[in-house]
Amino acid sequence: MNWIQINTDLPRRFPPDARYLVGVSGGRDSVALLHRLINLGYQKLIVCHLNHQLRGRSSDADARFVEKLAAKYDLDFELGSTDVRALARGELDCFKQSSFAQRPLRKRMSIETAAREARYKFFAETARQRKCKVIFLAHHADDLVETFLINLFRGAGSAGLAAMREVSARRIGNIELTIVRPFLRVWRKEIDDYVRQYRIATNKNLNPLRNRVRHRVIPYLEKMLGRNIRLTISRAATIAGEDEAWMDNQLPDSTDADSPAAAAPAEAALSVAKLRALPIALQRRAILKWLRAQKISELGFDVIERVRSLADRDARVAKVNLPKDRHVRRRAGRIFLE
């Protein structure tokens, strides 16, 4: 657990005397992170907790536990609450009391996806209110491995396989949130040892999908292959993250005159000619970034390829379907949404 003291990059980029958000669920990972940050001199933290309302009184107990923990360390506390099950059914927006909830989502999603969307919108709303755009999260090396496998099985491309980085940016609404994961090189066993050493009280978090990957899939793969695969997958995810960062830097910014998306204001259209001029890998990345900017969800490989086919000189179709009854059309050298 001393790695954060010798990794000079994070403390230099995020000095302890500044103010930061920190996401705390009440589980051992986030509570250990909070404890560690405080011991390293981070005294201006704002503890953020979202009540997902998934476990009735237990969820309320988690919220009270984290609130008392913040008070114990004399830290500011921000509490949010949303009905994640109703959100997953498409019955309400992520955060109906926030500025992000002006329109209903009207889409169904898994409980895990709904919870993640609700958390990040809560973090972004807190960042806006507190004028603090950096948040520490407690994802660790085992989370990195499990996320890599889950995204791989779902058919994600390189962007999905590199979903976790030590420092990354995520735009939610009009907020550009900087996400810092100091524990991404720390294994769960090290966190368990740390919690026992300091006798830190925590609550238990439940995540059925991750539990299956953690306790069934990974042990099965290790037994079948006869080796520990966690470190190997962690390295693969790290390499994928570095490759993704490089590729993002190769793609012109959407405001750049050379960008395929610069043909119309507010990224309303892609330039067919400029898209064709890019290598295939960057074509896919440009389309992915453009569709995300247009708030299009469920972006898999097939969707990206259908849109990319519109730029083909031999393409016989000028319209492709997107999820949720949206369409992309090519006309007059431009690719745009309908």
Short mmCIF file of C-alpha atoms in Angstrom, two decimals:
data_model
loop_
_atom_site.label_atom_id
_atom_site.label_comp_id
_atom_site.label_asym_id
_atom_site.label_seq_id
_atom_site.Cartn_x
_atom_site.Cartn_y
_atom_site.Cartn_z
CA MET A 1 0.00 0.00 0.00
CA ASN A 2 3.05 2.30 0.04
CA TRP A 3 3.15 2.53 -3.76
CA ILE A 4 1.20 5.80 -3.76
CA GLN A 5 4.00 7.41 -1.73
CA ILE A 6 6.67 6.47 -4.26
CA ASN A 7 4.58 7.13 -7.38
CA THR A 8 5.46 10.80 -7.61
CA ASP A 9 3.17 11.53 -10.55
CA LEU A 10 -0.19 11.42 -8.74
CA PRO A 11 0.77 13.50 -5.66
CA ARG A 12 2.46 16.01 -7.98
CA ARG A 13 -0.58 16.31 -10.25
CA PHE A 14 -3.04 16.25 -7.34
CA PRO A 15 -1.31 17.90 -4.36
CA PRO A 16 -2.73 17.02 -0.91
CA ASP A 17 -3.46 20.64 0.01
CA ALA A 18 -6.12 21.01 -2.73
CA ARG A 19 -9.81 20.07 -2.50
CA TYR A 20 -11.14 16.86 -4.06
CA LEU A 21 -14.23 14.69 -4.17
CA VAL A 22 -13.95 11.07 -3.07
CA GLY A 23 -16.56 8.42 -3.78
CA VAL A 24 -17.29 6.27 -0.72
CA SER A 25 -19.79 3.42 -0.89
CA GLY A 26 -19.06 2.13 2.60
CA GLY A 27 -17.34 -1.02 1.33
CA ARG A 28 -13.79 -1.90 2.26
CA ASP A 29 -12.19 -0.59 -0.94
CA SER A 30 -13.57 2.95 -0.71
CA VAL A 31 -13.20 3.15 3.08
CA ALA A 32 -9.57 2.00 2.80
CA LEU A 33 -8.97 4.63 0.10
CA LEU A 34 -10.43 7.37 2.28
CA HIS A 35 -8.29 6.23 5.23
CA ARG A 36 -5.17 6.12 3.07
CA LEU A 37 -5.72 9.54 1.52
CA ILE A 38 -6.21 11.12 4.93
CA ASN A 39 -3.03 9.51 6.20
CA LEU A 40 -1.20 10.95 3.20
CA GLY A 41 -2.33 14.46 4.11
CA TYR A 42 -5.46 14.95 2.00
CA GLN A 43 -7.53 16.98 4.46
CA LYS A 44 -9.91 18.85 2.12
CA LEU A 45 -11.87 15.88 0.81
CA ILE A 46 -15.60 15.96 0.11
CA VAL A 47 -17.08 12.51 0.77
CA CYS A 48 -19.72 11.59 -1.83
CA HIS A 49 -22.22 8.77 -1.33
CA LEU A 50 -25.17 7.77 -3.52
CA ASN A 51 -27.96 5.69 -1.99
CA HIS A 52 -29.04 3.31 -4.78
CA GLN A 53 -32.16 2.18 -2.86
CA LEU A 54 -31.47 -1.41 -3.90
CA ARG A 55 -31.37 -3.05 -0.47
CA GLY A 56 -34.00 -1.19 1.53
CA ARG A 57 -32.89 -0.48 5.08
CA SER A 58 -29.41 -1.80 4.35
CA SER A 59 -28.92 0.93 1.74
CA ASP A 60 -30.06 3.54 4.25
CA ALA A 61 -27.67 2.06 6.80
CA ASP A 62 -24.81 2.36 4.31
CA ALA A 63 -25.61 6.06 3.85
CA ARG A 64 -25.64 6.66 7.61
CA PHE A 65 -22.38 4.74 7.99
CA VAL A 66 -20.59 6.88 5.39
CA GLU A 67 -22.04 10.09 6.84
CA LYS A 68 -20.70 9.16 10.28
CA LEU A 69 -17.35 8.26 8.72
CA ALA A 70 -17.11 11.70 7.12
CA ALA A 71 -17.99 13.33 10.44
CA LYS A 72 -15.34 11.25 12.21
CA TYR A 73 -12.67 12.65 9.90
CA ASP A 74 -14.23 16.15 9.97
CA LEU A 75 -14.87 16.10 6.22
CA ASP A 76 -17.69 17.59 4.14
CA PHE A 77 -20.35 15.09 3.09
CA GLU A 78 -22.62 14.96 0.03
CA LEU A 79 -25.50 12.46 -0.10
CA GLY A 80 -27.62 11.60 -3.11
CA SER A 81 -30.41 9.06 -3.61
CA THR A 82 -32.08 7.47 -6.63
CA ASP A 83 -34.25 4.44 -7.31
CA VAL A 84 -31.86 2.42 -9.48
CA ARG A 85 -34.40 -0.32 -10.22
CA ALA A 86 -36.86 2.23 -11.61
CA LEU A 87 -34.03 3.83 -13.55
CA ALA A 88 -33.08 0.44 -15.03
CA ARG A 89 -36.71 -0.05 -16.15
CA GLY A 90 -36.60 3.35 -17.88
CA GLU A 91 -39.19 4.88 -15.57
CA LEU A 92 -37.20 7.91 -14.38
CA ASP A 93 -34.06 9.92 -14.95
CA CYS A 94 -30.86 9.22 -13.05
CA PHE A 95 -31.24 12.12 -10.68
CA LYS A 96 -34.60 13.81 -10.66
CA GLN A 97 -33.57 16.54 -8.23
CA SER A 98 -30.56 17.57 -10.34
CA SER A 99 -30.11 19.73 -13.42
CA PHE A 100 -29.35 16.60 -15.43
CA ALA A 101 -32.97 15.42 -15.16
CA GLN A 102 -34.76 17.76 -17.52
CA ARG A 103 -35.78 14.86 -19.76
CA PRO A 104 -36.55 11.20 -18.96
CA LEU A 105 -34.09 8.58 -20.15
CA ARG A 106 -36.81 6.23 -21.52
CA LYS A 107 -34.45 3.33 -21.97
CA ARG A 108 -34.02 0.01 -20.24
CA MET A 109 -30.66 -1.09 -18.93
CA SER A 110 -29.11 -3.50 -16.48
CA ILE A 111 -29.08 -2.73 -12.75
CA GLU A 112 -25.29 -2.42 -12.88
CA THR A 113 -25.39 0.03 -15.80
CA ALA A 114 -28.16 2.07 -14.21
CA ALA A 115 -26.26 2.26 -10.92
CA ARG A 116 -23.10 3.37 -12.69
CA GLU A 117 -24.92 6.08 -14.67
CA ALA A 118 -26.63 7.33 -11.52
CA ARG A 119 -23.34 7.48 -9.62
CA TYR A 120 -21.51 9.44 -12.28
CA LYS A 121 -24.36 11.91 -12.73
CA PHE A 122 -24.41 12.37 -8.96
CA PHE A 123 -20.64 12.92 -8.95
CA ALA A 124 -20.94 15.44 -11.79
CA GLU A 125 -23.74 17.35 -10.07
CA THR A 126 -21.70 17.47 -6.87
CA ALA A 127 -18.65 18.62 -8.84
CA ARG A 128 -20.71 21.45 -10.34
CA GLN A 129 -22.16 22.56 -7.02
CA ARG A 130 -18.86 22.33 -5.17
CA LYS A 131 -16.78 23.73 -8.03
CA CYS A 132 -14.46 20.75 -7.69
CA LYS A 133 -13.94 18.68 -10.85
CA VAL A 134 -11.56 15.94 -9.56
CA ILE A 135 -12.80 12.78 -7.83
CA PHE A 136 -10.89 9.89 -6.27
CA LEU A 137 -12.42 6.43 -6.78
CA ALA A 138 -11.38 3.12 -5.20
CA HIS A 139 -11.16 0.83 -8.23
CA HIS A 140 -8.25 -1.56 -7.77
CA ALA A 141 -6.27 -4.09 -9.81
CA ASP A 142 -8.85 -6.87 -9.41
CA ASP A 143 -11.58 -4.48 -10.61
CA LEU A 144 -9.44 -3.76 -13.65
CA VAL A 145 -9.13 -7.48 -14.44
CA GLU A 146 -12.85 -8.16 -13.92
CA THR A 147 -13.92 -5.16 -16.00
CA PHE A 148 -11.58 -6.23 -18.80
CA LEU A 149 -13.14 -9.71 -18.87
CA ILE A 150 -16.73 -8.46 -18.61
CA ASN A 151 -16.20 -6.01 -21.48
CA LEU A 152 -14.36 -8.65 -23.52
CA PHE A 153 -17.26 -11.10 -23.14
CA ARG A 154 -19.69 -8.34 -24.13
CA GLY A 155 -17.77 -7.77 -27.35
CA ALA A 156 -16.23 -4.41 -26.51
CA GLY A 157 -13.49 -2.97 -28.68
CA SER A 158 -10.19 -1.59 -27.47
CA ALA A 159 -11.89 1.44 -25.91
CA GLY A 160 -14.02 -0.83 -23.72
CA LEU A 161 -11.07 -3.02 -22.77
CA ALA A 162 -9.22 0.09 -21.62
CA ALA A 163 -12.18 1.40 -19.63
CA MET A 164 -10.15 2.00 -16.45
CA ARG A 165 -7.09 4.22 -16.21
CA GLU A 166 -5.30 5.76 -13.25
CA VAL A 167 -6.29 9.22 -14.48
CA SER A 168 -9.04 9.76 -17.03
CA ALA A 169 -11.64 12.33 -18.04
CA ARG A 170 -15.36 11.72 -18.35
CA ARG A 171 -17.92 14.21 -19.61
CA ILE A 172 -21.34 14.07 -17.95
CA GLY A 173 -23.70 16.75 -19.18
CA ASN A 174 -21.65 19.94 -19.25
CA ILE A 175 -19.21 18.76 -16.60
CA GLU A 176 -15.75 17.43 -17.48
CA LEU A 177 -14.93 15.20 -14.52
CA THR A 178 -11.35 14.08 -13.85
CA ILE A 179 -11.33 10.59 -12.35
CA VAL A 180 -8.32 9.47 -10.30
CA ARG A 181 -7.91 5.82 -9.27
CA PRO A 182 -4.94 5.63 -6.86
CA PHE A 183 -5.54 1.92 -6.10
CA LEU A 184 -5.49 0.69 -9.69
CA ARG A 185 -2.13 -1.03 -9.09
CA VAL A 186 -3.20 -2.42 -5.71
CA TRP A 187 -4.67 -5.92 -5.44
CA ARG A 188 -7.71 -6.78 -3.34
CA LYS A 189 -5.63 -8.94 -1.01
CA GLU A 190 -3.43 -5.93 -0.21
CA ILE A 191 -6.53 -3.88 0.62
CA ASP A 192 -7.84 -6.71 2.82
CA ASP A 193 -4.50 -6.79 4.65
CA TYR A 194 -4.59 -3.01 5.06
CA VAL A 195 -8.12 -3.07 6.48
CA ARG A 196 -7.16 -5.79 8.97
CA GLN A 197 -3.94 -4.03 9.97
CA TYR A 198 -5.70 -0.77 10.78
CA ARG A 199 -8.93 -2.44 12.01
CA ILE A 200 -11.04 -0.32 9.70
CA ALA A 201 -14.79 -0.82 9.94
CA THR A 202 -16.55 -1.26 6.58
CA ASN A 203 -19.87 -2.36 5.14
CA LYS A 204 -20.35 -5.17 2.62
CA ASN A 205 -21.03 -4.31 -1.03
CA LEU A 206 -22.86 -6.72 -3.32
CA ASN A 207 -22.42 -6.91 -7.07
CA PRO A 208 -23.81 -10.15 -8.51
CA LEU A 209 -22.13 -9.95 -11.92
CA ARG A 210 -18.71 -9.11 -10.55
CA ASN A 211 -19.08 -11.76 -7.88
CA ARG A 212 -19.69 -14.39 -10.56
CA VAL A 213 -16.66 -13.26 -12.55
CA ARG A 214 -14.55 -13.05 -9.39
CA HIS A 215 -15.54 -16.34 -7.77
CA ARG A 216 -16.44 -18.53 -10.77
CA VAL A 217 -15.08 -17.32 -14.10
CA ILE A 218 -11.55 -16.34 -13.09
CA PRO A 219 -10.95 -19.43 -10.88
CA TYR A 220 -12.27 -21.65 -13.70
CA LEU A 221 -9.94 -20.04 -16.25
CA GLU A 222 -6.99 -20.33 -13.89
CA LYS A 223 -7.73 -23.99 -13.22
CA MET A 224 -8.14 -24.72 -16.94
CA LEU A 225 -4.97 -22.87 -17.94
CA GLY A 226 -2.96 -23.87 -14.88
CA ARG A 227 -1.71 -20.38 -14.15
CA ASN A 228 -2.57 -17.12 -12.41
CA ILE A 229 -4.18 -14.96 -15.11
CA ARG A 230 -4.88 -11.85 -13.03
CA LEU A 231 -1.50 -10.21 -13.48
CA THR A 232 -1.44 -11.05 -17.20
CA ILE A 233 -4.88 -9.52 -17.78
CA SER A 234 -3.95 -6.49 -15.68
CA ARG A 235 -0.93 -5.89 -17.91
CA ALA A 236 -3.07 -6.33 -21.04
CA ALA A 237 -5.59 -3.77 -19.73
CA THR A 238 -2.79 -1.33 -18.89
CA ILE A 239 -1.31 -1.67 -22.39
CA ALA A 240 -4.78 -1.20 -23.91
CA GLY A 241 -5.20 1.97 -21.85
CA GLU A 242 -1.88 3.37 -23.06
CA ASP A 243 -2.75 2.48 -26.65
CA GLU A 244 -6.13 4.20 -26.28
CA ALA A 245 -4.52 7.36 -24.92
CA TRP A 246 -2.11 7.44 -27.88
CA MET A 247 -4.90 6.86 -30.40
CA ASP A 248 -7.02 9.62 -28.89
CA ASN A 249 -4.10 12.00 -29.36
CA GLN A 250 -3.80 11.02 -33.03
CA LEU A 251 -7.41 11.96 -33.76
CA PRO A 252 -7.90 15.68 -34.51
CA ASP A 253 -10.09 17.44 -32.01
CA SER A 254 -13.66 18.02 -33.17
CA THR A 255 -13.04 21.78 -33.16
CA ASP A 256 -9.97 21.39 -35.41
CA ALA A 257 -10.40 22.38 -39.03
CA ASP A 258 -8.93 19.03 -40.05
CA SER A 259 -11.43 17.05 -38.01
CA PRO A 260 -14.06 14.94 -39.82
CA ALA A 261 -16.62 16.45 -37.44
CA ALA A 262 -15.75 20.04 -38.28
CA ALA A 263 -18.05 20.24 -41.28
CA ALA A 264 -20.95 21.56 -39.22
CA PRO A 265 -21.35 23.49 -35.95
CA ALA A 266 -21.68 21.65 -32.63
CA GLU A 267 -20.44 18.42 -34.20
CA ALA A 268 -23.75 18.06 -36.08
CA ALA A 269 -22.19 16.15 -38.98
CA LEU A 270 -19.16 14.19 -40.12
CA SER A 271 -17.29 15.08 -43.29
CA VAL A 272 -17.22 12.04 -45.56
CA ALA A 273 -14.03 13.18 -47.35
CA LYS A 274 -12.14 13.80 -44.11
CA LEU A 275 -13.37 10.55 -42.62
CA ARG A 276 -12.13 8.60 -45.66
CA ALA A 277 -8.70 10.21 -45.27
CA LEU A 278 -8.21 8.63 -41.85
CA PRO A 279 -6.86 5.11 -41.23
CA ILE A 280 -9.64 2.63 -40.44
CA ALA A 281 -8.81 2.56 -36.71
CA LEU A 282 -9.13 6.35 -36.50
CA GLN A 283 -12.30 6.30 -38.60
CA ARG A 284 -13.88 4.06 -35.98
CA ARG A 285 -12.62 6.31 -33.19
CA ALA A 286 -13.92 9.46 -34.88
CA ILE A 287 -17.36 7.89 -35.34
CA LEU A 288 -17.40 6.64 -31.74
CA LYS A 289 -16.54 10.07 -30.34
CA TRP A 290 -19.07 11.76 -32.63
CA LEU A 291 -21.92 9.41 -31.68
CA ARG A 292 -21.12 9.76 -27.98
CA ALA A 293 -21.23 13.54 -28.38
CA GLN A 294 -24.70 13.11 -29.90
CA LYS A 295 -25.82 11.14 -26.79
CA ILE A 296 -26.18 7.84 -28.67
CA SER A 297 -25.96 4.85 -26.32
CA GLU A 298 -25.37 1.12 -26.86
CA LEU A 299 -22.43 1.72 -29.18
CA GLY A 300 -21.05 -1.66 -30.19
CA PHE A 301 -18.82 -2.71 -33.07
CA ASP A 302 -21.75 -3.37 -35.40
CA VAL A 303 -23.16 0.12 -34.92
CA ILE A 304 -19.81 1.77 -35.60
CA GLU A 305 -19.27 -0.34 -38.73
CA ARG A 306 -22.71 0.45 -40.11
CA VAL A 307 -22.05 4.16 -39.79
CA ARG A 308 -18.54 3.76 -41.22
CA SER A 309 -19.99 1.97 -44.26
CA LEU A 310 -21.70 5.22 -45.27
CA ALA A 311 -18.29 6.69 -46.12
CA ASP A 312 -17.47 3.82 -48.48
CA ARG A 313 -17.26 4.98 -52.10
CA ASP A 314 -19.13 1.86 -53.21
CA ALA A 315 -21.85 2.13 -50.58
CA ARG A 316 -25.30 1.54 -52.04
CA VAL A 317 -27.20 2.70 -48.96
CA ALA A 318 -27.30 6.21 -47.56
CA LYS A 319 -29.09 5.48 -44.30
CA VAL A 320 -28.44 3.14 -41.36
CA ASN A 321 -30.46 2.48 -38.23
CA LEU A 322 -29.28 3.18 -34.69
CA PRO A 323 -30.70 2.02 -31.34
CA LYS A 324 -33.77 3.81 -29.95
CA ASP A 325 -35.25 4.61 -33.39
CA ARG A 326 -32.45 6.98 -34.41
CA HIS A 327 -30.92 7.06 -37.89
CA VAL A 328 -27.70 8.19 -39.56
CA ARG A 329 -27.87 9.44 -43.13
CA ARG A 330 -25.28 10.47 -45.76
CA ARG A 331 -26.06 13.36 -48.07
CA ALA A 332 -23.95 15.93 -49.94
CA GLY A 333 -20.69 14.68 -48.47
CA ARG A 334 -21.91 14.78 -44.89
CA ILE A 335 -22.98 12.12 -42.39
CA PHE A 336 -25.60 13.35 -39.93
CA LEU A 337 -28.21 12.16 -37.43
CA GLU A 338 -31.96 12.07 -37.90
#
